[in-house]
Coordinates of C-alpha atoms and ligand atoms in Angstrom, one line a residue:
Chain A
X1 CA 14.1 -11.9 1.9
X2 CA 14.2 -8.2 2.1
X3 CA 17.8 -8.0 3.7
X4 CA 19.4 -10.7 1.3
X5 CA 17.5 -8.8 -1.4
X6 CA 18.9 -5.5 -0.7
X7 CA 22.5 -7.1 -0.5
X8 CA 21.9 -8.5 -4.0
X9 CA 20.5 -5.1 -5.4
X10 CA 23.6 -3.2 -4.0
X11 CA 25.8 -5.7 -5.7
X12 CA 23.7 -5.0 -9.1
X13 CA 24.2 -1.3 -8.9
X14 CA 27.8 -1.6 -8.5
X15 CA 28.0 -4.3 -11.3
X16 CA 26.1 -2.2 -13.6
X17 CA 28.2 0.9 -13.0
X18 CA 31.4 -1.3 -13.5
X19 CA 29.9 -2.8 -16.7
X20 CA 29.4 0.9 -18.2
X21 CA 33.1 1.3 -18.0
X22 CA 33.3 -0.6 -21.2
X23 CA 32.2 2.6 -23.0
X24 CA 35.5 4.2 -21.8
X25 CA 37.5 1.6 -23.7
X26 CA 38.8 -2.0 -23.0
X27 CA 41.7 -0.5 -20.8
X28 CA 39.4 1.2 -18.7
X29 CA 37.3 -1.7 -18.1
X30 CA 40.3 -4.1 -17.6
X31 CA 41.8 -1.7 -15.1
X32 CA 38.5 -1.7 -13.3
X33 CA 38.5 -5.6 -13.1
X34 CA 42.2 -5.4 -12.0
X35 CA 41.3 -2.8 -9.3
X36 CA 38.6 -5.0 -7.8
X37 CA 41.1 -7.8 -7.5
X38 CA 43.7 -5.6 -5.8
X39 CA 41.4 -3.7 -3.4
X40 CA 43.3 -2.7 -0.1
X41 CA 46.7 -4.1 -1.4
X42 CA 49.3 -4.2 0.0
X43 CA 47.3 -4.4 3.3
X44 CA 45.4 -7.4 2.1
X45 CA 46.7 -10.1 -0.2
X46 CA 45.7 -10.2 -4.0
X47 CA 41.9 -11.0 -4.3
X48 CA 41.0 -10.8 -0.4
X49 CA 38.5 -8.1 -0.7
X50 CA 36.9 -9.4 -3.7
X51 CA 36.6 -12.9 -2.4
X52 CA 35.1 -11.6 0.9
X53 CA 32.5 -9.7 -1.1
X54 CA 31.9 -12.8 -3.3
X55 CA 31.4 -15.0 -0.2
X56 CA 28.9 -12.3 1.2
X57 CA 27.0 -12.4 -2.1
X58 CA 26.8 -16.1 -2.3
X59 CA 25.5 -16.1 1.2
X60 CA 22.9 -13.6 0.3
X61 CA 21.8 -15.6 -2.8
X62 CA 21.5 -18.9 -0.8
X63 CA 19.6 -17.3 2.1
X64 CA 17.3 -15.4 -0.3
X65 CA 16.6 -19.0 -2.1
X66 CA 16.1 -20.6 1.2
X67 CA 13.6 -18.0 2.3
X68 CA 11.7 -18.2 -1.1
X69 CA 11.6 -22.1 -0.7
X70 CA 10.2 -22.0 2.7
X71 CA 7.8 -19.4 2.0
X72 CA 6.4 -21.7 -1.0
X73 CA 6.3 -24.6 1.4
X74 CA 4.4 -22.8 3.8
X75 CA 2.1 -21.6 1.2
X76 CA 1.4 -25.0 0.0
X77 CA 0.7 -26.3 3.6
X78 CA -1.6 -23.4 4.2
X79 CA -3.9 -24.3 1.1
X80 CA -3.8 -28.1 0.7
X81 CA -7.1 -27.9 -1.2
X82 CA -6.8 -25.9 -4.3
X83 CA -9.5 -23.7 -5.9
X84 CA -11.5 -25.0 -8.9
X85 CA -11.7 -21.6 -10.3
X86 CA -9.2 -18.9 -9.3
X87 CA -9.2 -15.4 -10.7
X88 CA -6.6 -12.8 -9.7
X89 CA -7.8 -9.4 -8.5
X90 CA -4.4 -7.6 -7.9
X91 CA -2.7 -6.1 -10.7
X92 CA 0.8 -6.9 -11.5
X93 CA 2.4 -9.5 -13.8
X94 CA 5.6 -8.8 -12.0
X95 CA 4.1 -10.0 -8.7
X96 CA 2.8 -13.3 -10.2
X97 CA 6.0 -14.4 -11.8
X98 CA 8.4 -13.9 -8.6
X99 CA 8.9 -17.6 -8.0
X100 CA 9.5 -18.7 -11.6
X101 CA 11.4 -15.4 -12.3
X102 CA 13.8 -16.4 -9.5
X103 CA 14.4 -19.7 -11.0
X104 CA 14.9 -18.1 -14.4
X105 CA 17.3 -15.6 -13.0
X106 CA 19.3 -18.4 -11.2
X107 CA 19.8 -20.3 -14.5
X108 CA 20.8 -17.2 -16.2
X109 CA 23.4 -16.4 -13.6
X110 CA 24.9 -19.9 -14.3
X111 CA 25.1 -19.3 -17.8
X112 CA 26.5 -15.8 -17.3
X113 CA 29.2 -17.1 -15.0
X114 CA 30.3 -19.8 -17.6
X115 CA 30.3 -17.1 -20.0
X116 CA 31.9 -14.0 -18.5
X117 CA 33.7 -15.1 -15.4
X118 CA 35.1 -18.6 -16.4
X119 CA 35.0 -18.2 -19.9
X120 CA 33.7 -21.9 -20.6
X121 CA 31.2 -20.7 -23.2
X122 CA 33.0 -17.7 -24.2
X123 CA 35.1 -17.6 -27.4
X124 CA 38.0 -16.0 -25.6
X125 CA 38.3 -18.7 -22.9
X126 CA 39.3 -18.3 -19.4
X127 CA 42.9 -17.0 -19.9
X128 CA 41.8 -13.6 -21.4
X129 CA 41.1 -10.1 -20.3
X130 CA 37.5 -9.4 -19.0
X131 CA 37.0 -6.8 -21.7
X132 CA 37.9 -9.2 -24.5
X133 CA 35.5 -11.8 -23.1
X134 CA 32.8 -9.3 -23.0
X135 CA 33.3 -7.8 -26.4
X136 CA 33.7 -11.2 -28.1
X137 CA 30.8 -12.5 -26.0
X138 CA 28.5 -10.0 -27.4
X139 CA 29.8 -9.9 -31.0
X140 CA 27.3 -9.4 -33.6
X141 CA 27.5 -13.1 -34.8
X142 CA 26.5 -14.1 -31.3
X143 CA 23.3 -11.9 -31.4
X144 CA 21.4 -14.8 -29.4
X145 CA 23.7 -14.5 -26.4
X146 CA 22.7 -10.8 -26.3
X147 CA 19.1 -11.9 -26.7
X148 CA 19.6 -14.3 -23.8
X149 CA 21.0 -11.5 -21.7
X150 CA 18.2 -9.2 -22.7
X151 CA 15.3 -11.6 -21.7
X152 CA 17.2 -12.2 -18.4
X153 CA 17.9 -8.7 -17.5
X154 CA 14.3 -7.8 -18.1
X155 CA 13.2 -10.5 -16.0
X156 CA 15.4 -9.1 -13.3
X157 CA 14.0 -5.8 -13.7
X158 CA 10.5 -7.3 -13.1
X159 CA 11.7 -9.1 -10.2
X160 CA 13.1 -6.2 -8.7
X161 CA 10.2 -3.9 -9.4
X162 CA 8.0 -6.2 -7.0
X163 CA 10.9 -7.1 -4.9
X164 CA 12.2 -3.6 -3.8
X165 CA 8.7 -2.5 -3.1
X166 CA 8.0 -5.6 -1.2
X167 CA 11.2 -5.1 0.9
X168 CA 9.9 -1.6 1.9
X169 CA 6.7 -3.3 3.1
X170 CA 8.5 -6.2 4.9
X171 CA 10.9 -3.9 6.7
X172 CA 7.8 -1.7 7.8
X173 CA 8.8 1.4 6.1
X174 CA 5.8 1.8 3.8
X175 CA 2.9 4.0 4.9
X176 CA 0.1 6.0 3.6
X177 CA 2.3 9.1 3.0
X178 CA 5.3 7.5 1.6
X179 CA 3.7 4.7 -0.5
X180 CA 3.8 6.6 -3.8
X181 CA 7.3 7.5 -3.3
X182 CA 8.4 4.0 -2.4
X183 CA 6.6 2.4 -5.2
X184 CA 8.3 5.0 -7.6
X185 CA 11.6 4.3 -6.2
X186 CA 11.4 0.5 -6.7
X187 CA 10.2 1.2 -10.3
X188 CA 12.9 3.7 -11.0
X189 CA 15.8 1.6 -9.5
X190 CA 14.6 -1.4 -11.6
X191 CA 14.5 0.6 -14.7
X192 CA 17.8 2.3 -14.4
X193 CA 19.4 -1.2 -13.6
X194 CA 17.7 -2.7 -16.9
X195 CA 18.8 0.0 -19.1
X196 CA 22.4 0.2 -17.3
X197 CA 22.7 -3.6 -17.9
X198 CA 21.5 -3.6 -21.5
X199 CA 23.5 -0.7 -22.9
X200 CA 26.9 -2.6 -23.0
X201 CA 25.7 -5.7 -24.7
X202 CA 23.6 -3.8 -27.2
X203 CA 26.3 -1.5 -27.9
X204 CA 28.6 -4.3 -28.7
X205 CA 26.2 -6.4 -30.6
X206 CA 25.3 -3.2 -32.8
X207 CA 28.9 -2.4 -33.2
X208 CA 28.9 0.8 -31.4
X209 CA 31.7 -0.4 -29.0
X210 CA 34.4 -2.6 -30.6
Chain B
X1 CA -32.5 -14.9 -15.0
X2 CA -31.5 -18.4 -15.5
X3 CA -28.2 -19.6 -14.0
X4 CA -26.0 -22.7 -13.7
X5 CA -24.4 -23.0 -10.4
X6 CA -21.5 -25.4 -9.6
X7 CA -21.2 -25.5 -5.9
X8 CA -18.9 -27.3 -3.4
X9 CA -20.8 -30.0 -1.4
X10 CA -19.2 -31.5 1.4
X11 CA -21.2 -33.5 4.1
X12 CA -18.8 -32.9 7.1
X13 CA -15.0 -32.6 7.8
X14 CA -14.4 -36.0 6.9
X15 CA -16.1 -36.1 3.6
X16 CA -13.8 -35.4 0.5
X17 CA -16.3 -33.1 -1.1
X18 CA -17.1 -32.4 -4.5
X19 CA -18.5 -29.7 -7.2
X20 CA -22.2 -30.3 -7.9
X21 CA -24.2 -28.5 -10.6
X22 CA -27.5 -27.0 -10.2
X23 CA -29.8 -25.1 -12.5
X24 CA -31.6 -22.0 -10.9
X25 CA -34.5 -20.5 -12.9
X26 CA -36.4 -17.2 -12.6
X27 CA -33.8 -15.4 -10.5
X28 CA -34.6 -11.6 -10.1
X29 CA -31.7 -9.3 -10.8
X30 CA -32.7 -7.4 -7.6
X31 CA -32.0 -10.5 -5.4
X32 CA -28.8 -10.6 -3.4
X33 CA -26.5 -13.5 -4.1
X34 CA -27.5 -15.1 -0.8
X35 CA -31.3 -14.8 -1.7
X36 CA -30.8 -16.5 -4.9
X37 CA -29.1 -19.4 -2.7
X38 CA -32.1 -19.3 -0.6
X39 CA -34.4 -19.8 -3.5
X40 CA -32.3 -22.9 -4.6
X41 CA -32.3 -24.2 -1.0
X42 CA -36.0 -24.0 -0.6
X43 CA -36.4 -26.1 -3.7
X44 CA -33.9 -28.5 -2.7
X45 CA -35.9 -29.1 0.8
X46 CA -39.0 -29.5 -1.1
X47 CA -37.4 -32.0 -3.4
X48 CA -36.1 -33.9 -0.1
X49 CA -32.3 -33.0 -0.7
X50 CA -30.0 -31.5 1.8
X51 CA -29.9 -27.6 1.4
X52 CA -26.5 -26.1 0.6
X53 CA -25.0 -24.9 3.9
X54 CA -23.5 -21.4 4.0
X55 CA -22.8 -18.9 6.6
X56 CA -24.7 -15.6 7.1
X57 CA -26.0 -13.4 9.7
X58 CA -26.5 -9.6 9.3
X59 CA -27.0 -9.6 5.5
X60 CA -25.9 -6.1 5.5
X61 CA -22.3 -6.4 5.2
X62 CA -21.1 -5.8 8.6
X63 CA -20.9 -9.1 10.5
X64 CA -18.4 -10.9 8.3
X65 CA -20.1 -14.2 8.3
X66 CA -21.0 -14.7 4.5
X67 CA -17.7 -15.5 2.7
X68 CA -17.6 -17.6 -0.3
X69 CA -15.4 -17.8 -3.3
X70 CA -17.6 -16.8 -6.5
X71 CA -16.1 -17.6 -9.8
X72 CA -12.6 -17.7 -8.4
X73 CA -12.8 -14.3 -6.4
X74 CA -13.5 -14.0 -2.7
X75 CA -17.0 -12.2 -2.2
X76 CA -17.2 -12.1 -5.9
X77 CA -15.8 -9.7 -8.4
X78 CA -17.8 -6.7 -7.3
X79 CA -15.2 -4.6 -5.4
X80 CA -15.5 -3.6 -1.8
X81 CA -18.6 -5.8 -1.4
X82 CA -19.5 -8.8 0.9
X83 CA -21.3 -11.8 -0.7
X84 CA -24.6 -10.6 1.1
X85 CA -24.3 -7.3 -0.5
X86 CA -23.7 -8.6 -4.0
X87 CA -26.7 -8.5 -6.3
X88 CA -27.7 -10.7 -9.0
X89 CA -27.7 -7.7 -11.5
X90 CA -23.9 -8.0 -11.8
X91 CA -24.3 -11.3 -13.4
X92 CA -25.6 -12.1 -16.9
X93 CA -28.5 -14.2 -17.8
X94 CA -27.4 -17.8 -18.5
X95 CA -24.1 -17.4 -16.6
X96 CA -22.4 -20.3 -15.0
X97 CA -21.3 -19.4 -11.6
X98 CA -18.7 -21.5 -9.6
X99 CA -19.1 -21.3 -5.7
X100 CA -16.5 -22.6 -3.4
X101 CA -15.5 -22.3 0.3
X102 CA -12.6 -20.3 1.7
X103 CA -9.6 -22.6 1.1
X104 CA -7.0 -22.6 3.9
X105 CA -5.7 -25.2 6.3
X106 CA -6.5 -23.1 9.3
X107 CA -10.2 -22.8 8.1
X108 CA -11.3 -26.4 7.8
X109 CA -14.7 -26.8 5.9
X110 CA -17.4 -27.7 8.4
X111 CA -20.0 -28.4 5.7
X112 CA -20.5 -27.1 2.1
X113 CA -19.4 -23.7 1.9
X114 CA -19.2 -23.1 5.8
X115 CA -15.7 -22.9 7.2
X116 CA -14.4 -22.7 10.8
X117 CA -12.8 -19.4 11.3
X118 CA -12.0 -19.9 15.1
X119 CA -8.4 -19.3 13.9
X120 CA -9.1 -15.5 13.8
X121 CA -10.6 -15.7 17.3
X122 CA -7.4 -17.1 18.7
X123 CA -5.4 -14.4 17.0
X124 CA -7.5 -11.8 18.7
X125 CA -7.3 -13.5 22.2
X126 CA -3.6 -13.5 21.8
X127 CA -3.4 -9.8 21.9
X128 CA -6.1 -7.8 20.2
X129 CA -7.3 -5.9 23.2
X130 CA -6.2 -2.9 25.4
X131 CA -6.0 -3.6 29.2
X132 CA -7.8 -0.5 30.5
X133 CA -10.4 -0.3 33.3
X134 CA -13.7 -0.3 31.5
X135 CA -15.8 1.8 33.7
X136 CA -18.3 4.4 32.2
X137 CA -17.3 5.8 28.8
X138 CA -14.8 8.7 29.3
X139 CA -15.3 12.0 27.8
X140 CA -14.6 12.2 24.1
X141 CA -11.8 14.7 24.4
X142 CA -10.1 13.4 27.5
X143 CA -7.3 11.7 25.4
X144 CA -6.5 13.9 22.4
X145 CA -6.0 12.0 19.2
X146 CA -4.5 13.4 15.9
X147 CA -7.2 13.3 13.2
X148 CA -4.8 11.5 10.8
X149 CA -4.3 8.8 13.3
X150 CA -8.0 8.6 14.3
X151 CA -8.8 8.2 10.6
X152 CA -6.3 5.4 9.9
X153 CA -7.3 3.7 13.2
X154 CA -10.9 3.7 12.1
X155 CA -10.2 2.6 8.6
X156 CA -8.3 -0.5 10.1
X157 CA -11.1 -1.0 12.6
X158 CA -13.7 -1.4 9.9
X159 CA -12.2 -5.1 9.3
X160 CA -15.2 -7.4 9.9
X161 CA -13.0 -10.5 10.1
X162 CA -14.6 -12.2 7.2
X163 CA -11.5 -14.0 6.1
X164 CA -11.6 -13.0 2.4
X165 CA -7.9 -12.0 2.7
X166 CA -7.0 -15.4 3.7
X167 CA -9.1 -16.9 0.8
X168 CA -7.7 -14.7 -1.7
X169 CA -4.0 -14.9 -0.7
X170 CA -2.0 -17.1 -2.9
X171 CA 0.1 -18.0 0.3
X172 CA -2.9 -18.5 2.3
X173 CA -1.6 -15.6 4.8
X174 CA -3.7 -13.8 7.5
X175 CA -1.5 -10.8 7.3
X176 CA -4.2 -8.3 6.3
X177 CA -6.6 -9.4 9.0
X178 CA -3.9 -9.6 11.7
X179 CA -2.5 -6.3 10.5
X180 CA -6.0 -4.6 10.7
X181 CA -6.5 -5.8 14.2
X182 CA -3.0 -4.6 15.4
X183 CA -3.0 -1.1 13.8
X184 CA -6.3 -0.2 14.7
X185 CA -5.1 -0.2 18.3
X186 CA -1.4 0.6 17.8
X187 CA -2.4 4.0 16.1
X188 CA -4.2 5.2 19.3
X189 CA -3.0 6.4 22.7
X190 CA -4.9 3.6 24.5
X191 CA -3.0 1.0 22.6
X192 CA 0.6 2.1 23.2
X193 CA 1.4 0.5 26.5
X194 CA 0.9 -3.1 24.8
X195 CA 1.9 -2.0 21.4
X196 CA 4.8 -4.3 20.8
X197 CA 4.0 -7.3 23.0
X198 CA 0.5 -7.1 21.2
X199 CA 2.3 -7.4 17.7
X200 CA 4.4 -10.0 18.7
X201 CA 1.8 -12.2 20.3
X202 CA -0.7 -11.8 17.4
X203 CA 1.8 -12.6 14.7
X204 CA 3.3 -15.4 16.4
X205 CA -0.3 -16.8 17.1
X206 CA -1.0 -16.2 13.3
X207 CA 2.1 -18.4 12.3
X208 CA 1.1 -20.9 15.0
X209 CA -2.3 -21.5 13.3
X210 CA -0.6 -22.4 10.1
X211 CA -1.3 -19.6 8.0
X212 CA 1.2 -18.8 5.2
X213 CA 3.7 -16.0 4.9
X214 CA 3.0 -12.8 3.2
X215 CA 4.8 -11.9 0.1
X216 CA 2.9 -8.5 -0.5
X217 CA 1.1 -9.8 -3.5
X218 CA -1.8 -7.3 -2.9
X219 CA -4.6 -10.0 -3.6
X220 CA -6.0 -9.6 0.0
X221 CA -6.8 -5.7 -0.2
X222 CA -8.3 -6.1 -3.6
X223 CA -10.9 -8.6 -2.4
X224 CA -11.3 -7.0 1.1
X225 CA -14.9 -5.8 1.5
X226 CA -13.7 -3.0 3.6
X227 CA -10.7 -2.0 1.6
X228 CA -8.1 -2.4 4.5
X229 CA -4.9 -1.1 2.8
X230 CA -1.5 -2.8 2.7
X231 CA -0.1 -0.3 4.7
X232 CA -1.5 -1.9 7.6
X233 CA 0.7 -4.8 7.1
X234 CA 3.9 -2.5 6.9
X235 CA 2.8 -1.1 10.3
X236 CA 2.4 -4.5 11.7
X237 CA 5.9 -5.6 10.3
X238 CA 7.4 -2.4 11.8
X239 CA 5.9 -3.1 15.2
X240 CA 6.8 -6.8 15.2
X241 CA 10.3 -6.2 14.1
X242 CA 10.7 -3.6 17.0
X243 CA 9.1 -6.2 19.5
X244 CA 11.8 -8.8 18.3
X245 CA 14.8 -6.3 18.4
X246 CA 14.1 -5.8 22.2
Ligands
LIG1 C1 23.9 -7.4 -19.4 C2 24.1 -7.5 -18.2 C3 25.3 -8.0 -17.6 C4 26.8 -8.1 -18.1 C5 27.3 -7.3 -19.3 C6 27.5 -8.6 -17.0 C7 29.0 -8.7 -17.0 C8 29.7 -9.4 -16.4 C9 31.2 -9.5 -16.3 C10 32.1 -9.1 -17.4 C11 31.5 -10.3 -15.2 C12 32.9 -10.7 -14.8 C13 33.7 -9.6 -14.0 C14 35.1 -10.1 -13.7 O1 35.5 -11.1 -14.1 O2 35.8 -9.2 -13.1 C15 30.2 -10.5 -14.3 C16 30.4 -11.2 -13.1 C17 29.2 -11.6 -12.4 N1 27.7 -11.1 -12.7 FE1 27.1 -10.0 -14.4 N2 26.6 -9.0 -16.1 C18 25.5 -8.7 -16.3 C19 24.2 -9.0 -15.5 C20 24.3 -9.6 -14.4 C21 23.0 -9.9 -13.6 C22 21.6 -9.4 -14.0 C23 23.3 -10.6 -12.6 C24 22.5 -11.1 -11.3 C25 21.4 -11.2 -11.3 C26 24.8 -10.8 -12.7 C27 25.5 -11.4 -11.7 C28 27.0 -11.6 -11.8 C29 27.8 -12.2 -10.8 C30 27.1 -13.1 -9.6 C31 29.1 -12.2 -11.3 C32 30.3 -12.8 -10.4 C33 30.8 -11.7 -9.6 C34 32.0 -12.1 -8.9 O3 32.6 -13.2 -9.1 O4 32.5 -11.3 -8.1 N3 25.3 -10.1 -13.8 N4 29.2 -10.0 -15.0
LIG2 S1 -8.9 -7.6 6.4 FE1 -10.8 -7.4 4.9 S2 -10.8 -9.2 3.8 FE2 -9.5 -9.6 5.7 S3 -11.0 -10.3 7.3 FE3 -10.8 -8.1 7.6 S4 -12.6 -7.2 6.3 FE4 -12.3 -9.5 5.8
LIG3 S1 -24.1 -11.7 6.2 FE1 -23.0 -10.2 7.6 S2 -21.5 -9.3 6.3 FE2 -22.5 -10.8 5.0

């Protein structure tokens, strides 16, 4: 979970930075999207590097889900008889919703790919420039799309707040002296990602970026 | 104080078990939780009923025998307290109290609130020891130990093996217990030679017993009567990863 999670977090950081290019204009964003597809050209054919990265990402997603499902199944087997009364003592809403949060994020990513990657549920359709898809997608009239993204990104943020710290634990880096710093890092990365991801859609919906 | 108890009754391992309601009257707030159960049991015996079976031994918070889940919390809501050290003054008059045994497949219910925690013994047997000639006690300063390490090792060594961590864990994981038993040795010079093989053997035994996997929820440390910190689990993971990398 920790290693595949780390792969996805790295992707999210790059993805977030890429999205912020929309603030430098449609051309800047489109150039960036084009650059992604032409990495290492002419040494590698069009879209080679991007495809390899995408495959790596899909593998990470699948393994992450597989690990989550086997952990849940082990948990179910380890407690065949449930408690009549049960009261959580550890604080942290984020920790309690990891499994359902993960499912929500998967559903969102499917919607998101249909929207901004394949253009199926996007007003501009597939044969359009990425920046046009993005700006039309979050048009003020489609405020509910922005709302879906808002909820989903906040969910991702909570998933990461527990997830990143949990990864530090799993990899054995946490200890008495470092705990505070590691928890703060997990919180900071999550907040920066949430803000960074939310800025473009909000800016478009509120007419700051046109 | 007058209380209503809902207690898990189960004749033996094959019985399905059920919750049974009892009224207990004239409970003194100064009684411990176990004394309150003693009072109920004396009445049950006089009435010709089977008394409620529960484990206990020292009744002073050091042996780890007395675990039960009280109102959904292992050892009850009072923090850093074993059931035997929990006093009735923390409950309100007229309260309804739910009492259940530890719930985990590797801890089968023997009777009522008594579970079999032998799985913990097998985890310790797998590697929770140091192979040193045990003659007369050596001089205290013959092997120097950093103060920080001594403190951390001692904190881990305070684990009394009660099993509350397993009972509270949503995954039914025994990571906090196993980690405590690994780190109290792996932080000390005497524990170094077997450090990695110990971590591997104990973690593998823990998994073989059918405990769940840790997802760092922190429920364990919150109910642990000795406040064993989650860092112990990180230390265990670090040793275990190193052992597997070899
Ligand atoms: C408000 C936040 C987000 C915006 C505005 C956004 C925007 C975009 C856009 C425009 C693309 C297509 C890029 C292209 O065609 O070159 C894309 C692809 C993608 N996004 Fe997002 N995204 C957001 C959040 C997320 C989140 C939170 C996740 C994952 C949890 C995610 C996962 C993906 C994936 C997997 C792809 C496909 C990447 C690829 O095919 O290489 N996105 N996103
Ligand atoms: S770690 Fe704490 S809760 Fe778990 S067995 Fe040891 S003393 Fe009990
Ligand atoms: S009876 Fe010994 S710890 Fe409670």
